[in-house]
Short mmCIF file of C-alpha atoms and ligand atoms in Angstrom, two decimals:
data_model
loop_
_atom_site.label_atom_id
_atom_site.label_comp_id
_atom_site.label_asym_id
_atom_site.label_seq_id
_atom_site.Cartn_x
_atom_site.Cartn_y
_atom_site.Cartn_z
CA MET O 11 19.14 7.49 -30.21
CA ASN O 12 16.90 9.29 -28.62
CA PHE O 13 13.60 10.63 -28.68
CA LYS O 14 11.51 12.53 -27.02
CA ARG O 15 8.28 12.59 -29.35
CA VAL O 16 7.08 10.16 -31.31
CA VAL O 17 3.88 10.01 -33.82
CA VAL O 18 2.50 6.49 -34.13
CA THR O 19 0.37 6.62 -37.49
CA GLY O 20 -2.11 4.01 -37.95
CA GLY O 21 -2.02 3.81 -33.82
CA ALA O 22 -5.79 2.41 -33.34
CA GLY O 23 -4.88 -0.37 -35.82
CA PHE O 24 -3.76 -3.70 -34.98
CA ILE O 25 -0.06 -3.89 -34.93
CA GLY O 26 -0.19 0.22 -34.09
CA ALA O 27 -1.99 -0.38 -30.80
CA ASN O 28 0.67 -2.78 -29.85
CA TYR O 29 3.55 -0.87 -30.87
CA VAL O 30 1.88 2.16 -28.47
CA HIS O 31 1.21 -0.34 -25.63
CA TYR O 32 5.07 -1.58 -26.48
CA ALA O 33 6.87 1.89 -26.20
CA LEU O 34 4.53 3.19 -23.37
CA SER O 35 6.17 0.17 -21.18
CA ALA O 36 9.34 0.65 -22.76
CA HIS O 37 9.68 4.47 -22.72
CA PRO O 38 7.23 5.62 -19.87
CA ASP O 39 8.73 9.22 -20.71
CA TRP O 40 8.10 9.20 -24.59
CA GLN O 41 4.97 11.51 -25.92
CA ILE O 42 3.54 9.96 -28.12
CA VAL O 43 0.72 11.20 -30.98
CA VAL O 44 -1.14 8.81 -32.34
CA LEU O 45 -2.49 9.88 -35.89
CA ASP O 46 -4.97 8.02 -37.55
CA LYS O 47 -7.98 8.08 -39.81
CA LEU O 48 -10.12 5.48 -37.85
CA THR O 49 -10.99 3.29 -41.09
CA TYR O 50 -12.85 -0.20 -40.59
CA ALA O 51 -9.91 -0.91 -39.05
CA GLY O 52 -9.14 1.48 -36.53
CA ASN O 53 -10.19 1.04 -33.43
CA LEU O 54 -10.07 3.46 -30.52
CA GLU O 55 -11.01 0.53 -27.96
CA ASN O 56 -7.27 -0.97 -29.37
CA LEU O 57 -5.71 2.00 -27.32
CA GLU O 58 -8.96 2.84 -24.27
CA SER O 59 -6.63 2.26 -21.46
CA VAL O 60 -3.56 4.24 -22.31
CA MET O 61 -6.07 7.22 -23.99
CA ASN O 62 -5.37 9.50 -20.95
CA ARG O 63 -1.24 8.89 -21.48
CA ILE O 64 -1.48 9.85 -25.83
CA GLU O 65 -2.21 12.64 -27.83
CA PHE O 66 -4.65 11.12 -30.65
CA ILE O 67 -5.50 12.82 -33.92
CA GLN O 68 -8.15 11.76 -35.98
CA GLY O 69 -6.23 12.44 -39.95
CA ASP O 70 -5.14 10.75 -42.81
CA ILE O 71 -2.10 10.70 -43.76
CA ALA O 72 -2.50 11.20 -47.23
CA ASN O 73 -4.46 15.37 -46.28
CA PRO O 74 -1.18 17.71 -45.90
CA VAL O 75 -2.44 19.40 -43.08
CA ASP O 76 -3.15 16.21 -40.79
CA ALA O 77 0.05 15.24 -41.47
CA ARG O 78 2.30 18.65 -40.65
CA LYS O 79 0.25 18.94 -37.69
CA ALA O 80 0.87 15.55 -36.14
CA LEU O 81 4.49 15.67 -36.94
CA ARG O 82 5.34 19.46 -35.40
CA GLY O 83 8.15 19.37 -33.28
CA ALA O 84 8.13 14.97 -33.59
CA ASP O 85 11.79 13.78 -33.35
CA ALA O 86 10.41 11.03 -35.02
CA VAL O 87 7.12 9.53 -36.99
CA LEU O 88 6.40 5.70 -37.15
CA ASN O 89 4.40 5.06 -40.87
CA PHE O 90 1.89 2.11 -39.33
CA ALA O 91 -0.67 3.55 -41.27
CA ALA O 92 -1.79 1.62 -44.14
CA GLU O 93 -4.82 -0.35 -46.06
CA SER O 94 -3.64 -4.02 -45.30
CA HIS O 95 -5.72 -6.48 -45.90
CA VAL O 96 -4.83 -8.75 -49.55
CA ASP O 97 -8.27 -9.67 -49.77
CA ARG O 98 -9.65 -6.17 -49.75
CA SER O 99 -6.62 -5.13 -52.33
CA LEU O 100 -8.54 -7.17 -55.40
CA LEU O 101 -11.45 -6.01 -54.14
CA ASP O 102 -10.37 -1.64 -54.47
CA PRO O 103 -7.07 -1.16 -55.30
CA GLY O 104 -7.37 2.32 -55.27
CA ALA O 105 -7.88 3.01 -51.85
CA PHE O 106 -4.67 1.10 -51.53
CA VAL O 107 -2.89 3.22 -53.73
CA ARG O 108 -3.75 6.49 -52.11
CA THR O 109 -3.27 5.69 -48.61
CA ASN O 110 0.00 3.49 -48.67
CA VAL O 111 1.62 5.24 -51.77
CA GLU O 112 0.10 8.58 -52.04
CA GLY O 113 -0.12 8.97 -48.04
CA THR O 114 3.94 7.50 -47.68
CA LEU O 115 4.91 10.44 -49.95
CA VAL O 116 2.70 13.15 -48.10
CA LEU O 117 4.33 11.94 -44.18
CA LEU O 118 7.77 12.07 -46.07
CA GLU O 119 6.91 15.24 -47.40
CA ALA O 120 5.82 16.89 -43.90
CA ALA O 121 8.75 15.10 -42.15
CA ARG O 122 11.01 16.71 -43.98
CA GLN O 123 9.50 20.12 -43.26
CA GLU O 124 9.07 19.98 -39.80
CA GLY O 125 12.38 18.53 -39.78
CA VAL O 126 12.26 14.84 -37.91
CA LYS O 127 14.51 13.17 -36.94
CA ARG O 128 14.10 10.19 -37.60
CA PHE O 129 11.21 8.21 -40.50
CA LEU O 130 10.37 4.74 -39.88
CA GLN O 131 8.87 2.81 -42.71
CA VAL O 132 7.02 -0.34 -41.30
CA SER O 133 6.57 -2.64 -44.74
CA THR O 134 6.26 -6.47 -45.44
CA ASP O 135 7.66 -9.79 -46.78
CA GLU O 136 5.22 -9.69 -49.11
CA VAL O 137 7.09 -6.97 -51.07
CA TYR O 138 9.54 -10.17 -52.55
CA GLY O 139 6.98 -11.95 -53.67
CA ASP O 140 6.58 -15.52 -53.44
CA LEU O 141 8.90 -17.46 -52.74
CA HIS O 142 7.22 -21.43 -53.58
CA GLY O 143 8.86 -24.30 -54.35
CA THR O 144 12.24 -22.72 -53.02
CA ASP O 145 13.87 -23.20 -49.96
CA HIS O 146 14.82 -19.71 -50.23
CA HIS O 147 14.61 -17.66 -46.77
CA SER O 148 14.13 -13.63 -48.36
CA LEU O 149 17.17 -11.51 -48.06
CA GLU O 150 17.14 -7.48 -47.80
CA THR O 151 19.20 -7.21 -50.59
CA ASP O 152 16.47 -9.60 -52.46
CA PRO O 153 14.72 -7.86 -55.41
CA PHE O 154 11.56 -6.82 -54.81
CA ARG O 155 8.45 -8.47 -57.04
CA PRO O 156 5.12 -7.73 -55.33
CA ARG O 157 2.39 -9.53 -57.43
CA SER O 158 -0.67 -8.23 -55.30
CA PRO O 159 -2.19 -4.78 -55.28
CA TYR O 160 -1.01 -4.13 -51.90
CA SER O 161 2.64 -5.46 -51.90
CA ALA O 162 2.72 -3.49 -54.94
CA SER O 163 1.79 -0.80 -53.16
CA LYS O 164 4.10 -1.34 -49.78
CA ALA O 165 7.16 -1.54 -52.66
CA GLY O 166 6.25 1.78 -53.80
CA ALA O 167 6.32 3.31 -50.29
CA GLU O 168 9.71 1.51 -49.60
CA HIS O 169 10.67 3.13 -53.04
CA LEU O 170 9.18 6.67 -52.14
CA VAL O 171 10.89 6.38 -48.37
CA PHE O 172 14.36 5.37 -49.71
CA ALA O 173 14.20 7.88 -52.41
CA HIS O 174 13.24 10.50 -49.68
CA GLY O 175 16.49 9.39 -47.51
CA ILE O 176 18.71 9.74 -50.97
CA SER O 177 17.51 13.38 -52.45
CA HIS O 178 16.67 15.13 -49.36
CA GLY O 179 19.01 13.71 -46.31
CA LEU O 180 15.79 12.30 -44.51
CA ASP O 181 17.16 10.19 -42.31
CA VAL O 182 14.90 6.62 -43.07
CA VAL O 183 14.53 3.37 -42.12
CA VAL O 184 12.74 0.43 -43.38
CA THR O 185 11.05 -2.78 -41.56
CA ARG O 186 9.47 -5.71 -43.75
CA GLY O 187 7.39 -7.73 -41.43
CA SER O 188 5.74 -10.91 -42.15
CA ASN O 189 2.52 -11.88 -40.90
CA THR O 190 1.40 -11.28 -37.51
CA TYR O 191 -0.94 -12.26 -35.31
CA GLY O 192 -1.64 -11.63 -31.84
CA PRO O 193 -3.80 -9.07 -29.79
CA TYR O 194 -6.99 -6.67 -31.15
CA GLN O 195 -6.69 -7.70 -34.97
CA TYR O 196 -9.25 -7.40 -37.30
CA PRO O 197 -10.86 -10.56 -37.70
CA GLU O 198 -10.15 -10.69 -41.85
CA LYS O 199 -6.81 -11.77 -41.28
CA ILE O 200 -6.40 -15.60 -41.28
CA ILE O 201 -5.87 -16.23 -37.53
CA PRO O 202 -8.50 -13.53 -35.82
CA LEU O 203 -10.70 -14.79 -38.76
CA PHE O 204 -10.69 -18.49 -37.84
CA ILE O 205 -10.62 -18.37 -34.15
CA THR O 206 -14.23 -15.96 -34.40
CA ASN O 207 -15.47 -18.25 -37.19
CA ALA O 208 -14.68 -21.40 -34.77
CA LEU O 209 -16.33 -19.36 -31.48
CA GLU O 210 -19.70 -19.41 -33.46
CA ASP O 211 -19.32 -22.03 -34.95
CA LYS O 212 -19.08 -21.62 -38.76
CA PRO O 213 -16.37 -22.98 -41.64
CA LEU O 214 -12.65 -22.08 -41.40
CA PRO O 215 -12.85 -21.39 -44.95
CA LEU O 216 -9.54 -22.60 -45.97
CA TYR O 217 -8.37 -21.71 -49.85
CA GLY O 218 -7.47 -24.15 -52.47
CA ASP O 219 -5.75 -27.09 -50.30
CA GLY O 220 -4.96 -24.92 -47.83
CA SER O 221 -1.25 -25.73 -48.15
CA ALA O 222 0.60 -21.64 -48.46
CA VAL O 223 2.63 -21.41 -45.63
CA ARG O 224 3.68 -17.85 -43.82
CA ASP O 225 6.42 -17.23 -40.92
CA TYR O 226 3.57 -16.30 -38.11
CA MET O 227 5.18 -14.12 -35.67
CA HIS O 228 3.49 -13.00 -32.06
CA ALA O 229 2.67 -8.58 -32.59
CA TYR O 230 4.85 -7.98 -29.22
CA ASP O 231 7.77 -9.23 -31.46
CA HIS O 232 6.79 -7.21 -34.10
CA ALA O 233 6.53 -4.37 -31.98
CA SER O 234 10.13 -4.71 -29.95
CA GLY O 235 11.86 -5.32 -33.32
CA ILE O 236 9.71 -2.35 -34.51
CA ASP O 237 11.80 -0.29 -31.39
CA LEU O 238 15.09 -1.83 -32.02
CA VAL O 239 15.33 -0.74 -35.49
CA LEU O 240 14.40 2.65 -34.53
CA HIS O 241 16.56 2.80 -32.13
CA ARG O 242 19.26 1.22 -33.87
CA GLY O 243 19.00 1.00 -37.37
CA GLY O 244 21.41 2.21 -40.15
CA SER O 245 20.31 4.69 -42.22
CA GLY O 246 18.70 4.43 -45.58
CA GLU O 247 18.46 0.37 -44.14
CA ALA O 248 15.83 -2.24 -44.76
CA TYR O 249 15.57 -5.08 -41.74
CA ASN O 250 13.03 -8.09 -42.14
CA LEU O 251 11.13 -9.44 -39.34
CA GLY O 252 10.42 -12.40 -38.85
CA ALA O 253 9.66 -15.59 -36.27
CA ARG O 254 11.75 -18.05 -38.34
CA GLU O 255 8.52 -20.35 -38.92
CA GLN O 256 7.06 -21.86 -41.99
CA ILE O 257 3.29 -22.53 -41.18
CA SER O 258 0.40 -24.12 -43.48
CA GLY O 259 -3.36 -22.81 -43.65
CA VAL O 260 -3.85 -26.75 -42.43
CA GLN O 261 -1.69 -26.62 -39.63
CA VAL O 262 -3.80 -22.94 -38.15
CA ALA O 263 -7.21 -24.34 -39.06
CA ASP O 264 -6.43 -27.43 -36.86
CA ALA O 265 -4.67 -25.62 -34.05
CA ILE O 266 -7.16 -23.75 -33.52
CA LEU O 267 -9.78 -25.79 -33.93
CA ALA O 268 -8.03 -28.33 -31.54
CA ALA O 269 -7.20 -25.18 -29.43
CA LEU O 270 -11.23 -24.42 -28.83
CA GLY O 271 -12.40 -28.53 -28.68
CA LYS O 272 -14.11 -27.95 -32.33
CA PRO O 273 -14.56 -30.38 -34.73
CA PRO O 274 -12.08 -30.92 -38.21
CA SER O 275 -15.20 -30.60 -40.14
CA LEU O 276 -15.73 -27.14 -39.44
CA LYS O 277 -12.66 -27.16 -42.02
CA GLN O 278 -14.24 -25.49 -45.64
CA PHE O 279 -12.03 -25.53 -48.35
CA VAL O 280 -13.00 -22.82 -50.76
CA THR O 281 -11.58 -20.92 -54.30
CA ASP O 282 -8.16 -20.09 -53.93
CA ARG O 283 -6.97 -16.53 -53.96
CA PRO O 284 -6.30 -15.37 -57.22
CA GLY O 285 -2.57 -14.55 -57.69
CA HIS O 286 -2.15 -16.34 -54.01
CA ASP O 287 1.37 -16.28 -53.10
CA TYR O 288 2.29 -19.80 -51.36
CA ARG O 289 5.51 -18.90 -49.55
CA TYR O 290 7.20 -16.04 -47.78
CA SER O 291 9.87 -16.39 -45.32
CA VAL O 292 12.52 -13.71 -44.34
CA ASP O 293 15.74 -13.91 -42.99
CA PRO O 294 15.67 -12.00 -39.86
CA ALA O 295 19.61 -12.60 -39.08
CA LYS O 296 20.27 -8.76 -39.67
CA ALA O 297 17.52 -7.45 -37.43
CA GLU O 298 19.14 -10.16 -35.01
CA ALA O 299 22.38 -8.68 -35.13
CA LEU O 300 21.10 -5.84 -34.13
CA GLY O 301 20.28 -7.50 -30.52
CA TRP O 302 16.88 -7.99 -31.33
CA VAL O 303 15.14 -11.63 -29.45
CA ARG O 304 11.80 -12.82 -29.94
CA ARG O 305 9.79 -13.69 -27.52
CA TYR O 306 7.11 -16.67 -28.79
CA ALA O 307 6.95 -19.66 -30.60
CA PHE O 308 4.05 -20.10 -32.69
CA SER O 309 2.09 -22.57 -30.41
CA GLU O 310 2.50 -20.40 -26.93
CA GLY O 311 1.50 -17.18 -29.08
CA LEU O 312 -1.30 -18.56 -30.29
CA SER O 313 -2.89 -20.19 -27.23
CA GLU O 314 -1.90 -16.60 -25.65
CA THR O 315 -3.66 -14.86 -28.27
CA ILE O 316 -6.92 -17.40 -28.68
CA ARG O 317 -7.77 -16.35 -24.99
CA TRP O 318 -7.56 -12.93 -25.75
CA TYR O 319 -10.42 -13.69 -28.19
CA LEU O 320 -12.49 -15.28 -25.64
CA GLN O 321 -11.68 -13.00 -22.64
CA ASN O 322 -12.90 -10.22 -25.19
CA ARG O 323 -15.73 -11.69 -26.87
CA ALA O 324 -17.46 -7.81 -26.83
CA TRP O 325 -14.97 -6.53 -28.61
CA TRP O 326 -14.61 -8.75 -31.65
CA GLN O 327 -18.62 -9.62 -31.94
CA ARG O 328 -18.74 -5.43 -32.02
CA VAL O 329 -16.30 -5.28 -35.17
CA ARG O 330 -18.53 -8.49 -36.68
CA ALA O 331 -21.40 -7.07 -35.59
CA LYS O 332 -20.14 -3.87 -38.56
CA LYS O 333 -21.31 -3.25 -41.92
CA GLU O 334 -17.73 -3.31 -43.45
CA HIS O 335 -17.09 -6.71 -42.30
CA GLN O 336 -20.76 -8.36 -42.98
CA SER O 337 -20.07 -7.22 -46.58
CA LEU O 338 -16.24 -8.53 -46.84
CA MET O 339 -18.04 -12.01 -45.53
CA GLN O 340 -20.61 -11.76 -47.98
CA THR O 341 -18.80 -10.10 -51.06
CA TRP O 342 -15.99 -12.20 -50.41
CA TYR O 343 -16.57 -15.67 -49.36
CA GLU O 344 -20.58 -16.22 -50.29
CA GLY O 345 -20.74 -19.26 -52.94
CA ARG O 346 -17.16 -19.67 -52.70
P1 LIG W 2 -4.86 -2.53 -39.10
O1 LIG W 2 -5.33 -2.81 -41.20
O2 LIG W 2 -5.19 -3.17 -38.68
O3 LIG W 2 -4.99 -0.56 -39.29
C1 LIG W 2 -4.37 -0.01 -39.96
C2 LIG W 2 -4.60 1.52 -39.13
O4 LIG W 2 -4.20 2.33 -40.44
C3 LIG W 2 -5.57 1.21 -38.49
O5 LIG W 2 -6.02 1.63 -37.21
C4 LIG W 2 -6.62 2.86 -39.75
O6 LIG W 2 -7.55 3.25 -39.42
C5 LIG W 2 -5.53 3.39 -40.26
N1 LIG W 2 -5.31 3.95 -41.12
C6 LIG W 2 -5.22 3.37 -43.03
N2 LIG W 2 -5.39 4.69 -43.51
C7 LIG W 2 -5.25 5.37 -43.01
C8 LIG W 2 -4.74 7.31 -43.81
N3 LIG W 2 -5.03 7.31 -44.89
N4 LIG W 2 -4.78 7.88 -42.69
C9 LIG W 2 -4.34 7.59 -41.11
N5 LIG W 2 -4.56 5.97 -40.95
C10 LIG W 2 -5.37 5.42 -41.30
O7 LIG W 2 -3.73 -2.94 -40.41
P2 LIG W 2 -1.99 -4.42 -39.47
O8 LIG W 2 -1.77 -5.41 -39.94
O9 LIG W 2 -1.59 -2.96 -38.31
O10 LIG W 2 -1.06 -3.29 -40.18
C11 LIG W 2 0.11 -2.34 -39.65
C12 LIG W 2 1.11 -1.77 -40.27
O11 LIG W 2 2.04 -3.39 -40.90
C13 LIG W 2 1.14 -1.61 -42.07
O12 LIG W 2 1.94 -1.11 -42.73
C14 LIG W 2 1.12 -3.11 -42.88
O13 LIG W 2 1.43 -3.60 -44.03
C15 LIG W 2 2.42 -3.50 -42.18
N6 LIG W 2 2.23 -5.21 -41.71
C16 LIG W 2 1.18 -5.86 -41.62
C17 LIG W 2 1.45 -6.92 -41.31
C18 LIG W 2 0.12 -8.51 -40.62
O14 LIG W 2 0.18 -9.36 -40.48
N7 LIG W 2 -1.49 -7.33 -40.43
C19 LIG W 2 2.49 -8.11 -41.58
C20 LIG W 2 3.50 -6.84 -41.89
C21 LIG W 2 3.48 -5.76 -42.36
P1 LIG W 3 -3.93 -13.08 -44.54
O1 LIG W 3 -4.51 -13.47 -42.90
O2 LIG W 3 -5.52 -12.96 -45.28
O3 LIG W 3 -2.36 -13.01 -45.31
P2 LIG W 3 -1.54 -12.60 -46.29
O4 LIG W 3 -2.12 -12.95 -47.36
O5 LIG W 3 -1.38 -11.05 -45.95
O6 LIG W 3 -0.13 -13.11 -46.49
O7 LIG W 3 -4.07 -15.01 -45.13
C1 LIG W 3 -2.91 -15.79 -44.81
C2 LIG W 3 -2.98 -16.62 -45.24
O8 LIG W 3 -3.77 -17.58 -44.90
C3 LIG W 3 -2.78 -16.90 -47.14
O9 LIG W 3 -1.97 -18.04 -47.30
C4 LIG W 3 -4.60 -17.02 -47.48
C5 LIG W 3 -4.87 -17.85 -46.50
N1 LIG W 3 -6.22 -17.83 -45.65
C6 LIG W 3 -7.01 -18.96 -46.00
O10 LIG W 3 -6.75 -19.37 -46.44
N2 LIG W 3 -8.34 -18.31 -46.25
C7 LIG W 3 -8.40 -17.28 -45.62
O11 LIG W 3 -9.95 -16.83 -45.44
C8 LIG W 3 -7.30 -15.82 -45.61
C9 LIG W 3 -8.54 -14.40 -45.08
C10 LIG W 3 -6.18 -16.06 -45.20
#
C-alpha cells in the first residue's frame, strides 16, 4: 500500500517519536502530521530535529474536533497516543480509559468520517496477560486476559478497532509490541528509570524478587515492525512484534550497573507491584513472515541506549526535575 499523508498520534512520546524519525528516513516524501496532547510523557524535544519536516498539532485524540482536524486529507493514521505506564494505571485508571478506550473510539470515528484509507492501532503484548509458569509464546489467536487497568484499556481499544473494521468496513491493522526501550523513553519504565537512577547513584528498585521476565525490543525495531505492518499487514489482522528475548528485572539491573561501572549494591528489592505479570513473551513469526527483520539484540541495543542517556543528560535531567516525575517517585516508590 502507498501513503502520502500520514497522521501519527502520540508522536511526541517515546515510540511515536522513534517512529516519526524512522518514517522520515524510510519515506522522505511523506507528509507527516503529529497529533499529540503533550501530557507529562509528550516532549517536543523528541521531535526537535525534524520539526521543520512535519506538521504538529497539539490536541487530544478523545476530542472529536482535534481528531477530525488532524485526519483531514490523511491516507493513514497510526495510533500511538496512550497512557502507557502500568504503575500509573494503578494510581489513576480513569485517565487510561479516557485516552486509550474513548480516545481510540473518537479517532476511529474521525477516520471513518474523513475517509482515511488505513487505521493502525499500536497495541501491546500485555493484552494476553501473564504467561508465568508456562513456556508458551503468545500467538495472535490467543484469548485476551488483561490483568492491569493499562492492559485492560488497551484490550478494550483493540476490540473497538476490530469492531470498526467489521461494522463499518474500515481498513484496520493492529500491532502487539513487546516491552520497548531506546532513545527518548520517559524515565518511568524500568530501563530508562534504572539508567538514570544509576547515573545519579540512586537505588534501582526491583519489584518483588526481580525475577519477572519481559521480551525487551529496541524502539528502532518496534518502529520498523509497525511500518511493515502498515504497508503489508492484512486488513483486520493483528501482528505480534517482539525480539525473542526473555530477560528478568535482575538481569536488566545487572547489565546497566556493569555498563556504568556502578556497584551491585544499588539493587534494592522493594514491595512487589500489585497484580504483577511475571512473564510476557510473544511469537513474532507472523510479522517475520511479512518480511520483518530486527536490527538489535538486547546487549547491543542496551549499550547504545545507555550511550544515548549518557550523551543526553540535559534531556532526562529536565524531565526528572518536573513535578510529574517527582510526584511518581514520591507516591509510588517512597517507603516501598
Ligand atoms: P509514551 O507514554 O512515551 O507516549 C505517549 C504519547 O501520547 C505522549 O506523547 C503523550 O503526550 C501522548 N498522548 C497521551 N494521551 C493523549 C491524548 N489523549 N491525545 C493525544 N496524545 C496523547 O508511550 P510509549 O511508550 O511511546 O507508547 C506508545 C504506544 O505504544 C502506546 O499506545 C503503548 O500502549 C504502546 N506500547 C508501548 C510499549 C512500551 O514498552 N513502551 C510496548 C508495546 C506497546
Ligand atoms: P515496566 O517497564 O513498567 O513495563 P511493564 O510493566 O509494562 O511490562 O516494567 C517492566 C518490568 O520491570 C516489570 O516486571 C516490572 C519491573 N519493574 C521493576 O522491577 N521496578 C521498577 O521500578 C519498574 C518501573 C518496573
